[in-house]
Structure formats: C-alpha cells, structure tokens
Tab-separated table of N, CA, C and O and ligand atoms in Angstrom:
chain	number	residue	atom	x	y	z
A	11	UNK	N	0.288	-7.304	97.626
A	11	UNK	CA	1.673	-7.656	97.254
A	11	UNK	C	1.598	-9.000	96.330
A	11	UNK	O	0.825	-9.880	96.818
A	12	UNK	N	2.331	-9.072	95.349
A	12	UNK	CA	2.178	-10.022	94.406
A	12	UNK	C	3.084	-11.352	94.735
A	12	UNK	O	4.217	-11.060	95.424
A	13	UNK	N	2.397	-12.654	94.733
A	13	UNK	CA	3.310	-13.619	95.118
A	13	UNK	C	3.870	-14.248	93.936
A	13	UNK	O	3.018	-14.554	93.020
A	14	UNK	N	4.944	-14.491	93.793
A	14	UNK	CA	5.629	-15.217	92.667
A	14	UNK	C	6.198	-16.379	92.871
A	14	UNK	O	6.939	-16.427	93.976
A	15	UNK	N	6.199	-17.559	92.016
A	15	UNK	CA	6.793	-18.686	92.006
A	15	UNK	C	8.080	-18.627	91.438
A	15	UNK	O	7.936	-18.456	90.050
A	16	UNK	N	9.019	-18.632	91.987
A	16	UNK	CA	10.450	-18.517	91.303
A	16	UNK	C	11.441	-19.671	91.535
A	16	UNK	O	11.270	-20.364	92.622
A	17	UNK	N	11.938	-20.260	90.403
A	17	UNK	CA	12.653	-21.519	90.608
A	17	UNK	C	14.139	-21.190	90.293
A	17	UNK	O	14.221	-20.129	89.516
A	18	UNK	N	14.893	-21.895	91.164
A	18	UNK	CA	16.254	-21.733	90.921
A	18	UNK	C	16.799	-22.426	89.523
A	18	UNK	O	16.414	-23.374	89.067
A	19	UNK	N	17.281	-21.634	88.606
A	19	UNK	CA	17.584	-22.180	87.180
A	19	UNK	C	18.946	-23.216	87.192
A	19	UNK	O	19.004	-23.819	86.414
A	20	UNK	N	19.604	-23.162	88.607
A	20	UNK	CA	20.635	-24.295	88.555
A	20	UNK	C	20.270	-25.579	89.101
A	20	UNK	O	20.708	-26.654	88.639
A	21	UNK	N	19.348	-25.584	90.026
A	21	UNK	CA	19.106	-26.904	90.548
A	21	UNK	C	17.537	-27.128	90.490
A	21	UNK	O	17.220	-28.347	90.710
A	22	UNK	N	16.652	-26.300	90.133
A	22	UNK	CA	15.203	-26.604	89.952
A	22	UNK	C	14.547	-26.381	91.254
A	22	UNK	O	13.187	-26.561	91.262
A	23	UNK	N	15.100	-25.956	92.346
A	23	UNK	CA	14.506	-25.940	93.696
A	23	UNK	C	13.708	-24.514	93.578
A	23	UNK	O	14.020	-23.559	92.672
A	24	UNK	N	12.699	-24.363	94.603
A	24	UNK	CA	12.080	-23.050	94.785
A	24	UNK	C	12.996	-22.100	95.390
A	24	UNK	O	13.939	-22.413	96.110
A	25	UNK	N	12.817	-20.776	94.908
A	25	UNK	CA	13.384	-19.839	95.697
A	25	UNK	C	12.500	-19.001	96.514
A	25	UNK	O	11.206	-18.724	96.138
A	26	UNK	N	13.027	-18.534	97.726
A	26	UNK	CA	12.039	-17.993	98.633
A	26	UNK	C	12.683	-16.593	99.046
A	26	UNK	O	13.694	-16.328	99.032
A	27	UNK	N	11.706	-15.671	99.369
A	27	UNK	CA	12.187	-14.248	99.997
A	27	UNK	C	12.743	-14.289	101.293
A	27	UNK	O	12.318	-15.074	102.112
A	28	UNK	N	14.054	-14.002	101.371
A	28	UNK	CA	14.757	-14.061	102.629
A	28	UNK	C	15.497	-12.740	102.911
A	28	UNK	O	15.763	-11.981	101.860
A	29	UNK	N	15.725	-12.404	103.808
A	29	UNK	CA	16.564	-11.054	104.017
A	29	UNK	C	17.893	-11.136	103.625
A	29	UNK	O	18.459	-12.178	103.650
A	30	UNK	N	18.575	-9.925	103.218
A	30	UNK	CA	20.057	-9.914	102.824
A	30	UNK	C	20.893	-10.716	103.835
A	30	UNK	O	21.994	-11.186	103.325
A	31	UNK	N	20.577	-10.507	104.946
A	31	UNK	CA	21.465	-11.191	105.932
A	31	UNK	C	21.762	-12.555	105.921
A	31	UNK	O	22.629	-13.057	106.255
A	32	UNK	N	20.784	-13.267	105.280
A	32	UNK	CA	21.002	-14.544	105.088
A	32	UNK	C	22.123	-15.015	104.165
A	32	UNK	O	22.925	-15.916	104.257
A	33	UNK	N	22.471	-14.204	103.182
A	33	UNK	CA	23.606	-14.391	102.203
A	33	UNK	C	24.771	-13.563	102.401
A	33	UNK	O	25.773	-14.080	102.310
A	34	UNK	N	24.502	-12.361	103.051
A	34	UNK	CA	25.569	-11.605	103.135
A	34	UNK	C	25.949	-11.569	104.695
A	34	UNK	O	27.086	-10.934	105.037
A	35	UNK	N	25.378	-12.119	105.672
A	35	UNK	CA	25.731	-12.151	107.170
A	35	UNK	C	25.916	-10.860	107.800
A	35	UNK	O	25.042	-9.678	107.361
A	36	UNK	N	26.919	-10.668	108.503
A	36	UNK	CA	27.225	-9.481	109.285
A	36	UNK	C	27.540	-8.345	108.374
A	36	UNK	O	27.253	-7.073	108.626
A	37	UNK	N	27.902	-8.749	107.054
A	37	UNK	CA	28.444	-7.547	106.144
A	37	UNK	C	27.397	-7.070	105.191
A	37	UNK	O	27.745	-6.136	104.471
A	38	UNK	N	26.116	-7.525	105.525
A	38	UNK	CA	24.915	-6.974	104.821
A	38	UNK	C	25.032	-5.400	104.982
A	38	UNK	O	25.095	-5.061	106.220
A	39	UNK	N	24.859	-4.608	103.941
A	39	UNK	CA	24.812	-3.390	103.940
A	39	UNK	C	23.267	-2.875	104.651
A	39	UNK	O	23.171	-1.956	105.360
A	40	UNK	N	22.417	-3.588	104.114
A	40	UNK	CA	21.070	-3.517	104.475
A	40	UNK	C	20.415	-4.884	104.723
A	40	UNK	O	20.069	-5.471	104.009
A	41	UNK	N	20.672	-5.206	106.057
A	41	UNK	CA	20.377	-6.728	106.342
A	41	UNK	C	18.931	-7.245	106.190
A	41	UNK	O	18.533	-8.257	105.890
A	42	UNK	N	17.886	-6.050	106.260
A	42	UNK	CA	16.765	-6.490	105.881
A	42	UNK	C	16.098	-6.562	104.382
A	42	UNK	O	15.040	-6.968	104.073
A	43	UNK	N	17.060	-6.042	103.515
A	43	UNK	CA	16.704	-5.949	102.124
A	43	UNK	C	16.123	-7.283	101.636
A	43	UNK	O	16.934	-8.290	101.848
A	44	UNK	N	15.281	-7.435	100.735
A	44	UNK	CA	14.796	-8.592	100.263
A	44	UNK	C	15.498	-9.281	99.282
A	44	UNK	O	15.807	-8.603	98.200
A	45	UNK	N	15.757	-10.667	99.290
A	45	UNK	CA	16.482	-11.113	98.373
A	45	UNK	C	15.482	-12.541	97.902
A	45	UNK	O	14.875	-13.162	98.908
A	46	UNK	N	15.708	-13.117	96.720
A	46	UNK	CA	15.203	-14.390	96.400
A	46	UNK	C	16.250	-15.171	96.460
A	46	UNK	O	17.412	-15.132	95.779
A	47	UNK	N	16.218	-16.259	97.443
A	47	UNK	CA	17.340	-17.191	97.588
A	47	UNK	C	16.702	-18.486	97.449
A	47	UNK	O	15.845	-18.770	97.722
A	48	UNK	N	17.754	-19.518	96.653
A	48	UNK	CA	17.386	-20.851	96.330
A	48	UNK	C	17.264	-21.635	97.661
A	48	UNK	O	17.871	-21.237	98.760
A	49	UNK	N	16.136	-22.363	97.758
A	49	UNK	CA	15.815	-23.171	98.939
A	49	UNK	C	16.869	-23.967	99.485
A	49	UNK	O	17.011	-24.479	100.640
A	50	UNK	N	17.971	-24.519	98.519
A	50	UNK	CA	19.085	-25.261	98.975
A	50	UNK	C	20.312	-24.510	99.181
A	50	UNK	O	21.370	-25.154	99.458
A	51	UNK	N	20.159	-23.107	99.293
A	51	UNK	CA	21.176	-22.349	99.730
A	51	UNK	C	21.531	-22.643	101.169
A	51	UNK	O	20.726	-23.027	101.878
A	52	UNK	N	22.926	-22.863	101.429
A	52	UNK	CA	24.063	-22.503	100.778
A	52	UNK	C	24.686	-23.664	99.840
A	52	UNK	O	25.551	-23.398	99.102
A	53	UNK	N	23.934	-24.566	99.995
A	53	UNK	CA	24.577	-25.964	98.892
A	53	UNK	C	24.510	-25.403	97.512
A	53	UNK	O	25.287	-25.615	96.665
A	54	UNK	N	23.472	-24.596	97.228
A	54	UNK	CA	23.363	-24.113	95.709
A	54	UNK	C	23.235	-22.549	96.145
A	54	UNK	O	22.412	-22.000	96.856
A	55	UNK	N	24.348	-22.060	95.511
A	55	UNK	CA	24.711	-20.605	95.884
A	55	UNK	C	24.219	-19.762	94.727
A	55	UNK	O	24.712	-19.119	94.022
A	56	UNK	N	22.724	-19.568	94.846
A	56	UNK	CA	21.918	-19.075	93.748
A	56	UNK	C	20.890	-17.917	94.464
A	56	UNK	O	20.072	-18.212	95.463
A	57	UNK	N	21.201	-16.468	94.145
A	57	UNK	CA	20.171	-15.529	94.687
A	57	UNK	C	20.168	-14.319	93.876
A	57	UNK	O	20.896	-14.231	93.029
A	58	UNK	N	19.097	-13.461	94.073
A	58	UNK	CA	19.022	-12.260	93.251
A	58	UNK	C	18.185	-11.287	94.364
A	58	UNK	O	17.346	-11.706	95.160
A	59	UNK	N	18.659	-9.997	93.958
A	59	UNK	CA	17.905	-8.956	94.998
A	59	UNK	C	16.506	-8.874	94.369
A	59	UNK	O	16.168	-9.149	93.132
A	60	UNK	N	15.537	-8.307	95.334
A	60	UNK	CA	14.090	-8.070	95.029
A	60	UNK	C	14.216	-6.465	95.194
A	60	UNK	O	14.735	-6.119	96.035
A	61	UNK	N	12.955	-6.043	94.553
A	61	UNK	CA	12.736	-4.529	94.820
A	61	UNK	C	12.102	-4.583	96.102
A	61	UNK	O	11.077	-5.436	96.493
A	62	UNK	N	12.383	-3.574	97.020
A	62	UNK	CA	11.863	-3.584	98.268
A	62	UNK	C	10.478	-3.120	98.500
A	62	UNK	O	9.663	-3.603	99.314
A	63	UNK	N	9.897	-2.252	97.266
A	63	UNK	CA	8.582	-2.102	97.313
A	63	UNK	C	7.660	-3.211	96.744
A	63	UNK	O	6.656	-3.406	97.553
A	64	UNK	N	7.807	-3.621	95.753
A	64	UNK	CA	7.129	-4.701	94.941
A	64	UNK	C	7.244	-6.085	95.574
A	64	UNK	O	6.684	-7.075	95.459
A	65	UNK	N	8.745	-6.265	95.943
A	65	UNK	CA	9.227	-7.490	96.351
A	65	UNK	C	9.412	-8.567	95.169
A	65	UNK	O	9.446	-9.819	95.400
A	66	UNK	N	9.413	-8.034	94.037
A	66	UNK	CA	9.547	-8.703	92.839
A	66	UNK	C	10.923	-8.875	92.573
A	66	UNK	O	11.711	-7.952	92.889
A	67	UNK	N	11.475	-10.076	92.075
A	67	UNK	CA	12.946	-10.101	91.831
A	67	UNK	C	13.342	-9.253	90.711
A	67	UNK	O	12.654	-8.907	89.800
A	68	UNK	N	14.586	-8.703	90.887
A	68	UNK	CA	15.220	-7.825	89.941
A	68	UNK	C	15.673	-8.403	88.639
A	68	UNK	O	16.054	-7.888	87.738
A	69	UNK	N	15.808	-9.889	88.820
A	69	UNK	CA	16.146	-10.590	87.513
A	69	UNK	C	16.111	-11.979	87.837
A	69	UNK	O	15.243	-12.519	88.610
A	70	UNK	N	17.023	-12.985	87.224
A	70	UNK	CA	17.049	-14.288	87.695
A	70	UNK	C	17.914	-14.508	88.490
A	70	UNK	O	18.880	-13.796	88.785
A	71	UNK	N	17.791	-15.837	89.316
A	71	UNK	CA	18.885	-16.072	90.095
A	71	UNK	C	20.139	-16.272	89.572
A	71	UNK	O	20.285	-16.813	88.520
A	72	UNK	N	21.187	-15.915	90.362
A	72	UNK	CA	22.384	-15.942	89.718
A	72	UNK	C	23.570	-16.685	90.723
A	72	UNK	O	23.382	-16.462	91.919
A	73	UNK	N	24.420	-17.473	90.156
A	73	UNK	CA	25.478	-18.021	90.962
A	73	UNK	C	26.683	-16.920	91.160
A	73	UNK	O	26.488	-15.963	90.456
A	74	UNK	N	27.669	-17.468	91.915
A	74	UNK	CA	28.856	-16.556	92.014
A	74	UNK	C	29.249	-15.767	90.790
A	74	UNK	O	29.697	-14.622	90.721
A	75	UNK	N	29.640	-16.847	89.826
A	75	UNK	CA	30.374	-16.195	88.557
A	75	UNK	C	29.435	-15.337	87.912
A	75	UNK	O	29.712	-14.297	87.466
A	76	UNK	N	27.858	-15.627	87.790
A	76	UNK	CA	27.269	-14.809	87.161
A	76	UNK	C	26.987	-13.644	87.799
A	76	UNK	O	26.867	-12.386	87.079
A	77	UNK	N	26.850	-13.608	89.148
A	77	UNK	CA	26.872	-12.329	90.071
A	77	UNK	C	28.033	-11.346	89.536
A	77	UNK	O	27.726	-10.255	89.462
A	78	UNK	N	29.195	-11.841	89.429
A	78	UNK	CA	30.304	-11.126	89.159
A	78	UNK	C	30.152	-10.632	87.840
A	78	UNK	O	30.580	-9.276	87.594
A	79	UNK	N	29.816	-11.309	86.829
A	79	UNK	CA	29.699	-10.833	85.553
A	79	UNK	C	28.625	-9.663	85.360
A	79	UNK	O	28.668	-8.713	84.677
A	80	UNK	N	27.512	-9.813	86.104
A	80	UNK	CA	26.402	-8.688	86.130
A	80	UNK	C	27.003	-7.567	86.778
A	80	UNK	O	26.748	-6.329	86.174
A	81	UNK	N	28.067	-7.532	87.756
A	81	UNK	CA	28.408	-6.260	88.337
A	81	UNK	C	29.300	-5.693	87.344
A	81	UNK	O	29.288	-4.574	87.365
A	82	UNK	N	30.131	-6.478	86.726
A	82	UNK	CA	31.124	-6.080	85.742
A	82	UNK	C	30.493	-5.352	84.554
A	82	UNK	O	30.680	-4.234	84.026
A	83	UNK	N	29.297	-5.930	84.170
A	83	UNK	CA	28.318	-5.434	82.949
A	83	UNK	C	27.790	-4.092	83.540
A	83	UNK	O	27.645	-2.956	82.730
A	84	UNK	N	27.311	-4.045	84.712
A	84	UNK	CA	26.629	-3.052	85.156
A	84	UNK	C	27.590	-1.830	85.278
A	84	UNK	O	27.404	-0.501	84.962
A	85	UNK	N	28.950	-1.952	85.743
A	85	UNK	CA	30.132	-0.927	85.732
A	85	UNK	C	30.171	-0.325	84.358
A	85	UNK	O	30.378	0.804	84.246
A	86	UNK	N	30.529	-1.272	83.429
A	86	UNK	CA	30.580	-1.020	82.043
A	86	UNK	C	29.393	-0.008	81.589
A	86	UNK	O	29.637	1.072	80.859
A	87	UNK	N	28.332	-0.487	81.720
A	87	UNK	CA	27.009	0.053	81.283
A	87	UNK	C	26.994	1.462	81.902
A	87	UNK	O	26.542	2.461	81.237
A	88	UNK	N	27.051	1.460	83.177
A	88	UNK	CA	26.912	2.913	83.849
A	88	UNK	C	27.695	4.084	83.492
A	88	UNK	O	27.381	5.113	83.583
A	89	UNK	N	28.910	3.454	83.034
A	89	UNK	CA	29.955	4.642	82.471
A	89	UNK	C	29.378	5.269	81.485
A	89	UNK	O	29.856	6.494	81.214
A	90	UNK	N	28.637	4.666	80.602
A	90	UNK	CA	27.934	5.495	79.332
A	90	UNK	C	26.976	6.557	79.925
A	90	UNK	O	27.297	7.597	79.289
A	91	UNK	N	26.323	6.602	81.035
A	91	UNK	CA	25.582	7.802	81.319
A	91	UNK	C	26.456	8.504	82.460
A	91	UNK	O	26.358	9.814	82.603
A	92	UNK	N	27.288	7.825	83.284
A	92	UNK	CA	28.042	8.471	84.314
A	92	UNK	C	29.000	9.571	83.750
A	92	UNK	O	29.344	10.543	84.252
A	93	UNK	N	29.547	9.225	82.668
A	93	UNK	CA	30.383	9.817	81.912
A	93	UNK	C	29.868	11.083	81.071
A	93	UNK	O	30.525	11.940	80.700
A	94	UNK	N	28.560	11.016	80.994
A	94	UNK	CA	27.914	12.227	80.394
A	94	UNK	C	27.773	11.844	78.874
A	94	UNK	O	27.255	12.746	78.007
A	95	UNK	N	28.103	10.790	78.487
A	95	UNK	CA	28.277	10.361	76.748
A	95	UNK	C	26.635	10.343	76.526
A	95	UNK	O	26.465	10.774	75.382
A	96	UNK	N	25.800	9.807	77.266
A	96	UNK	CA	24.428	10.050	77.161
A	96	UNK	C	23.625	9.958	78.347
A	96	UNK	O	24.278	9.867	79.477
A	97	UNK	N	22.384	10.312	78.432
A	97	UNK	CA	21.527	10.130	79.488
A	97	UNK	C	21.236	8.770	79.858
A	97	UNK	O	21.379	7.749	79.000
A	98	UNK	N	20.881	8.369	81.251
A	98	UNK	CA	20.390	7.043	81.682
A	98	UNK	C	19.536	6.594	80.730
A	98	UNK	O	19.580	5.297	80.287
A	99	UNK	N	18.533	7.198	80.446
A	99	UNK	CA	17.418	6.727	79.711
A	99	UNK	C	17.868	6.278	78.179
A	99	UNK	O	17.428	5.199	77.633
A	100	UNK	N	18.670	7.169	77.672
A	100	UNK	CA	19.219	6.860	76.422
A	100	UNK	C	20.110	5.590	76.306
A	100	UNK	O	20.119	4.929	75.466
A	101	UNK	N	20.967	5.504	77.515
A	101	UNK	CA	21.701	4.501	77.459
A	101	UNK	C	20.904	2.878	77.613
A	101	UNK	O	21.345	2.024	77.098
A	102	UNK	N	19.805	3.075	78.215
A	102	UNK	CA	18.957	2.041	78.429
A	102	UNK	C	18.282	1.736	77.133
A	102	UNK	O	18.078	0.598	76.475
A	103	UNK	N	18.027	2.724	76.253
A	103	UNK	CA	17.386	2.493	74.934
A	103	UNK	C	18.363	2.044	73.963
A	103	UNK	O	18.313	1.151	73.136
A	104	UNK	N	19.721	2.457	74.071
A	104	UNK	CA	20.730	1.865	73.332
A	104	UNK	C	20.959	0.477	73.560
A	104	UNK	O	21.191	-0.209	72.560
A	105	UNK	N	20.957	0.018	74.986
A	105	UNK	CA	21.221	-1.278	75.406
A	105	UNK	C	20.114	-2.097	74.520
A	105	UNK	O	20.438	-3.316	73.919
A	106	UNK	N	18.766	-1.644	74.864
A	106	UNK	CA	17.614	-2.319	74.229
A	106	UNK	C	17.776	-2.672	72.663
A	106	UNK	O	17.736	-3.844	72.256
A	107	UNK	N	18.063	-1.571	71.950
A	107	UNK	CA	18.278	-1.514	70.477
A	107	UNK	C	19.393	-2.557	70.218
A	107	UNK	O	19.395	-3.204	69.220
A	108	UNK	N	20.649	-2.359	70.694
A	108	UNK	CA	21.806	-3.006	70.243
A	108	UNK	C	21.710	-4.400	70.577
A	108	UNK	O	22.114	-5.355	69.749
A	109	UNK	N	20.862	-4.999	71.499
A	109	UNK	CA	20.679	-6.386	71.688
A	109	UNK	C	19.373	-6.945	71.116
A	109	UNK	O	19.068	-7.993	71.158
A	110	UNK	N	18.778	-6.110	70.544
A	110	UNK	CA	17.124	-6.204	69.976
A	110	UNK	C	16.376	-6.881	71.101
A	110	UNK	O	16.022	-8.094	70.608
A	111	UNK	N	16.354	-6.260	72.178
A	111	UNK	CA	15.493	-6.945	73.266
A	111	UNK	C	14.244	-6.089	73.486
A	111	UNK	O	14.383	-4.917	73.490
A	112	UNK	N	13.109	-6.680	73.952
A	112	UNK	CA	12.091	-6.013	74.256
A	112	UNK	C	12.385	-5.227	75.558
A	112	UNK	O	13.367	-5.784	76.255
A	113	UNK	N	11.844	-4.154	75.889
A	113	UNK	CA	12.134	-3.299	77.106
A	113	UNK	C	12.203	-4.067	78.438
A	113	UNK	O	13.160	-3.834	79.034
A	114	UNK	N	11.295	-4.961	78.583
A	114	UNK	CA	11.179	-5.565	80.009
A	114	UNK	C	12.384	-6.627	80.143
A	114	UNK	O	12.746	-7.063	81.269
A	115	UNK	N	13.043	-6.988	78.979
A	115	UNK	CA	14.202	-7.794	78.868
A	115	UNK	C	15.439	-7.227	79.050
A	115	UNK	O	16.576	-7.919	79.369
A	116	UNK	N	15.528	-5.807	78.737
A	116	UNK	CA	16.857	-5.402	78.657
A	116	UNK	C	17.152	-4.648	80.072
A	116	UNK	O	17.504	-3.655	80.227
A	117	UNK	N	17.264	-5.538	80.898
A	117	UNK	CA	18.077	-5.558	82.274
A	117	UNK	C	19.199	-6.336	82.602
A	117	UNK	O	18.874	-7.613	82.224
A	118	UNK	N	20.306	-5.817	83.032
A	118	UNK	CA	21.546	-6.683	83.209
A	118	UNK	C	21.130	-7.860	84.300
A	118	UNK	O	21.710	-8.848	84.066
A	119	UNK	N	20.257	-7.475	85.128
A	119	UNK	CA	19.718	-8.617	86.231
A	119	UNK	C	19.206	-9.750	85.453
A	119	UNK	O	19.095	-10.845	86.264
A	120	UNK	N	18.786	-9.661	84.406
A	120	UNK	CA	18.239	-10.765	83.704
A	120	UNK	C	19.187	-11.526	82.591
A	120	UNK	O	18.961	-12.471	82.043
A	121	UNK	N	20.336	-10.959	82.511
A	121	UNK	CA	21.339	-11.220	81.628
A	121	UNK	C	22.143	-12.669	81.968
A	121	UNK	O	22.407	-12.692	83.078
A	122	UNK	N	22.483	-13.449	80.932
A	122	UNK	CA	23.202	-14.619	81.166
A	122	UNK	C	24.715	-14.049	81.013
A	122	UNK	O	25.126	-12.980	80.744
A	123	UNK	N	25.553	-15.027	81.412
A	123	UNK	CA	27.298	-14.799	81.388
A	123	UNK	C	27.529	-13.999	79.890
A	123	UNK	O	28.215	-13.086	79.836
A	124	UNK	N	27.040	-14.934	78.961
A	124	UNK	CA	27.529	-14.424	77.653
A	124	UNK	C	26.816	-13.048	77.234
A	124	UNK	O	27.620	-12.292	76.748
A	125	UNK	N	25.751	-12.864	77.752
A	125	UNK	CA	25.131	-11.496	77.280
A	125	UNK	C	25.897	-10.388	78.114
A	125	UNK	O	26.142	-9.230	77.600
A	126	UNK	N	26.278	-10.594	79.371
A	126	UNK	CA	26.961	-9.732	80.064
A	126	UNK	C	28.279	-9.435	79.439
A	126	UNK	O	28.852	-8.098	79.364
A	127	UNK	N	29.023	-10.371	78.944
A	127	UNK	CA	30.180	-10.234	78.328
A	127	UNK	C	30.000	-9.361	77.002
A	127	UNK	O	30.949	-8.656	76.666
A	128	UNK	N	28.914	-9.574	76.198
A	128	UNK	CA	28.580	-8.749	75.179
A	128	UNK	C	28.580	-7.310	75.503
A	128	UNK	O	28.925	-6.376	74.945
A	129	UNK	N	27.740	-7.071	76.684
A	129	UNK	CA	27.484	-5.793	77.017
A	129	UNK	C	28.852	-4.963	77.402
A	129	UNK	O	29.136	-3.894	77.275
A	130	UNK	N	29.792	-5.677	78.107
A	130	UNK	CA	31.126	-5.420	78.601
A	130	UNK	C	31.799	-4.776	77.373
A	130	UNK	O	32.320	-3.659	77.359
A	131	UNK	N	31.792	-5.668	76.201
A	131	UNK	CA	32.638	-5.346	75.180
A	131	UNK	C	31.970	-4.181	74.356
A	131	UNK	O	32.783	-3.405	73.879
A	132	UNK	N	30.561	-4.363	74.250
A	132	UNK	CA	29.888	-3.210	73.484
A	132	UNK	C	30.205	-1.756	74.198
A	132	UNK	O	30.497	-0.660	73.470
A	133	UNK	N	30.008	-1.904	75.524
A	133	UNK	CA	30.382	-0.564	76.163
A	133	UNK	C	31.653	0.096	76.223
A	133	UNK	O	31.949	1.116	76.059
A	134	UNK	N	32.695	-0.924	76.280
A	134	UNK	CA	34.153	-0.918	76.278
A	134	UNK	C	34.495	-0.081	74.930
A	134	UNK	O	35.393	0.867	74.568
A	135	UNK	N	33.709	-0.394	73.726
A	135	UNK	CA	33.906	0.377	72.448
A	135	UNK	C	33.816	1.724	72.441
A	135	UNK	O	34.292	2.337	71.618
A	136	UNK	N	33.085	2.460	73.431
A	136	UNK	CA	32.914	3.767	73.398
A	136	UNK	C	34.030	4.326	74.016
A	136	UNK	O	34.102	5.596	74.002
A	137	UNK	N	34.858	3.551	74.780
A	137	UNK	CA	36.085	4.272	75.366
A	137	UNK	C	37.123	3.620	75.216
A	137	UNK	O	37.947	3.228	76.121
A	138	UNK	N	37.557	3.431	73.993
A	138	UNK	CA	38.978	2.939	73.514
A	138	UNK	C	39.967	3.599	74.245
A	138	UNK	O	41.072	2.631	74.736
A	139	UNK	N	40.265	4.902	74.443
A	139	UNK	CA	41.498	5.453	75.069
A	139	UNK	C	41.554	4.954	76.472
A	139	UNK	O	42.631	4.836	77.005
A	140	UNK	N	40.411	5.258	77.175
A	140	UNK	CA	40.177	4.993	78.626
A	140	UNK	C	40.666	3.605	78.812
A	140	UNK	O	41.330	3.472	79.785
A	141	UNK	N	40.236	2.782	78.158
A	141	UNK	CA	40.534	1.356	78.335
A	141	UNK	C	42.179	1.096	78.320
A	141	UNK	O	42.584	0.229	79.060
A	142	UNK	N	42.786	1.714	77.376
A	142	UNK	CA	44.104	1.554	77.147
A	142	UNK	C	44.970	2.130	78.320
A	142	UNK	O	46.078	1.693	78.755
A	143	UNK	N	44.443	3.277	78.757
A	143	UNK	CA	44.849	4.088	80.043
A	143	UNK	C	45.073	3.207	81.167
A	143	UNK	O	45.892	3.311	81.955
A	144	UNK	N	44.025	2.536	81.584
A	144	UNK	CA	43.665	1.826	82.775
A	144	UNK	C	44.238	0.489	82.812
A	144	UNK	O	44.638	-0.097	81.826
B	406	ZN	ZN1	19.462	-23.705	93.333
C-alpha cells in the first residue's frame, strides 16, 4: 500500500486517511469508506474520497462549495454517456481533448470550481432542448 503525503490546499495542514463516518456521521452510506480529511477538520471543511483498493485520493481536497460544483459537473458529464450520446470512454476522451488535459488530469475530482463550471457549460451545449424543458 502506497503512503502519500497530502496537503490541504486551503489551510496547508496535512490530510489523513479517515473513515467516511468522520465526515458523514450516521448518514454515511459506507461508514468505512476511506477519505482524505484535513487534519484541521471540522474547522477546515476539506476532504476527498479515496479509492478503496489503493487508498489513493480520487482528486484534490475540496471544501463544501467545490464539492457541490464537482457533483454538478459529474451529473452534467455523466449525462453524455448515460443518454447514449457517446460511450463512457468516448466521453472521457472528449473531456480530455476539450480541456486539452493529459489523461491523468482529466478527472472531475481534480478540477477547480472554474473548471467544473466549464464542464457544466460544455456538457450543457449537447442538450439545448433538454435544458430548456427542465
Ligand atoms: Zn485544511
């Protein structure tokens, strides 16, 4: 198992692997799921999910606003392949090419608020009528 030193981008403290129950409490769907949580949590509300097999973080630590943006961006992005417009693989390739990012960077979990907003807008362009209807 790889050990990684992760720093909180908001306060500079270290982040540690903690179970999901630390941040979600009784509401945690999977209380044992690994998360990287800022050492200053809850004073500093920053965390990110980790892969349960490798325990590596799925992206950079995010505060509440950024977490909301990433969820929104994921929804917009998932619609590309859930709708059958393209395959999941094609969708990731499109995302990567559109943002001119190397493959390992083209993950919403690594995106800033600005980049999430770009994704939401770009994905929305595929569904102009759907957006008007909803
Ligand atoms: Zn922090």
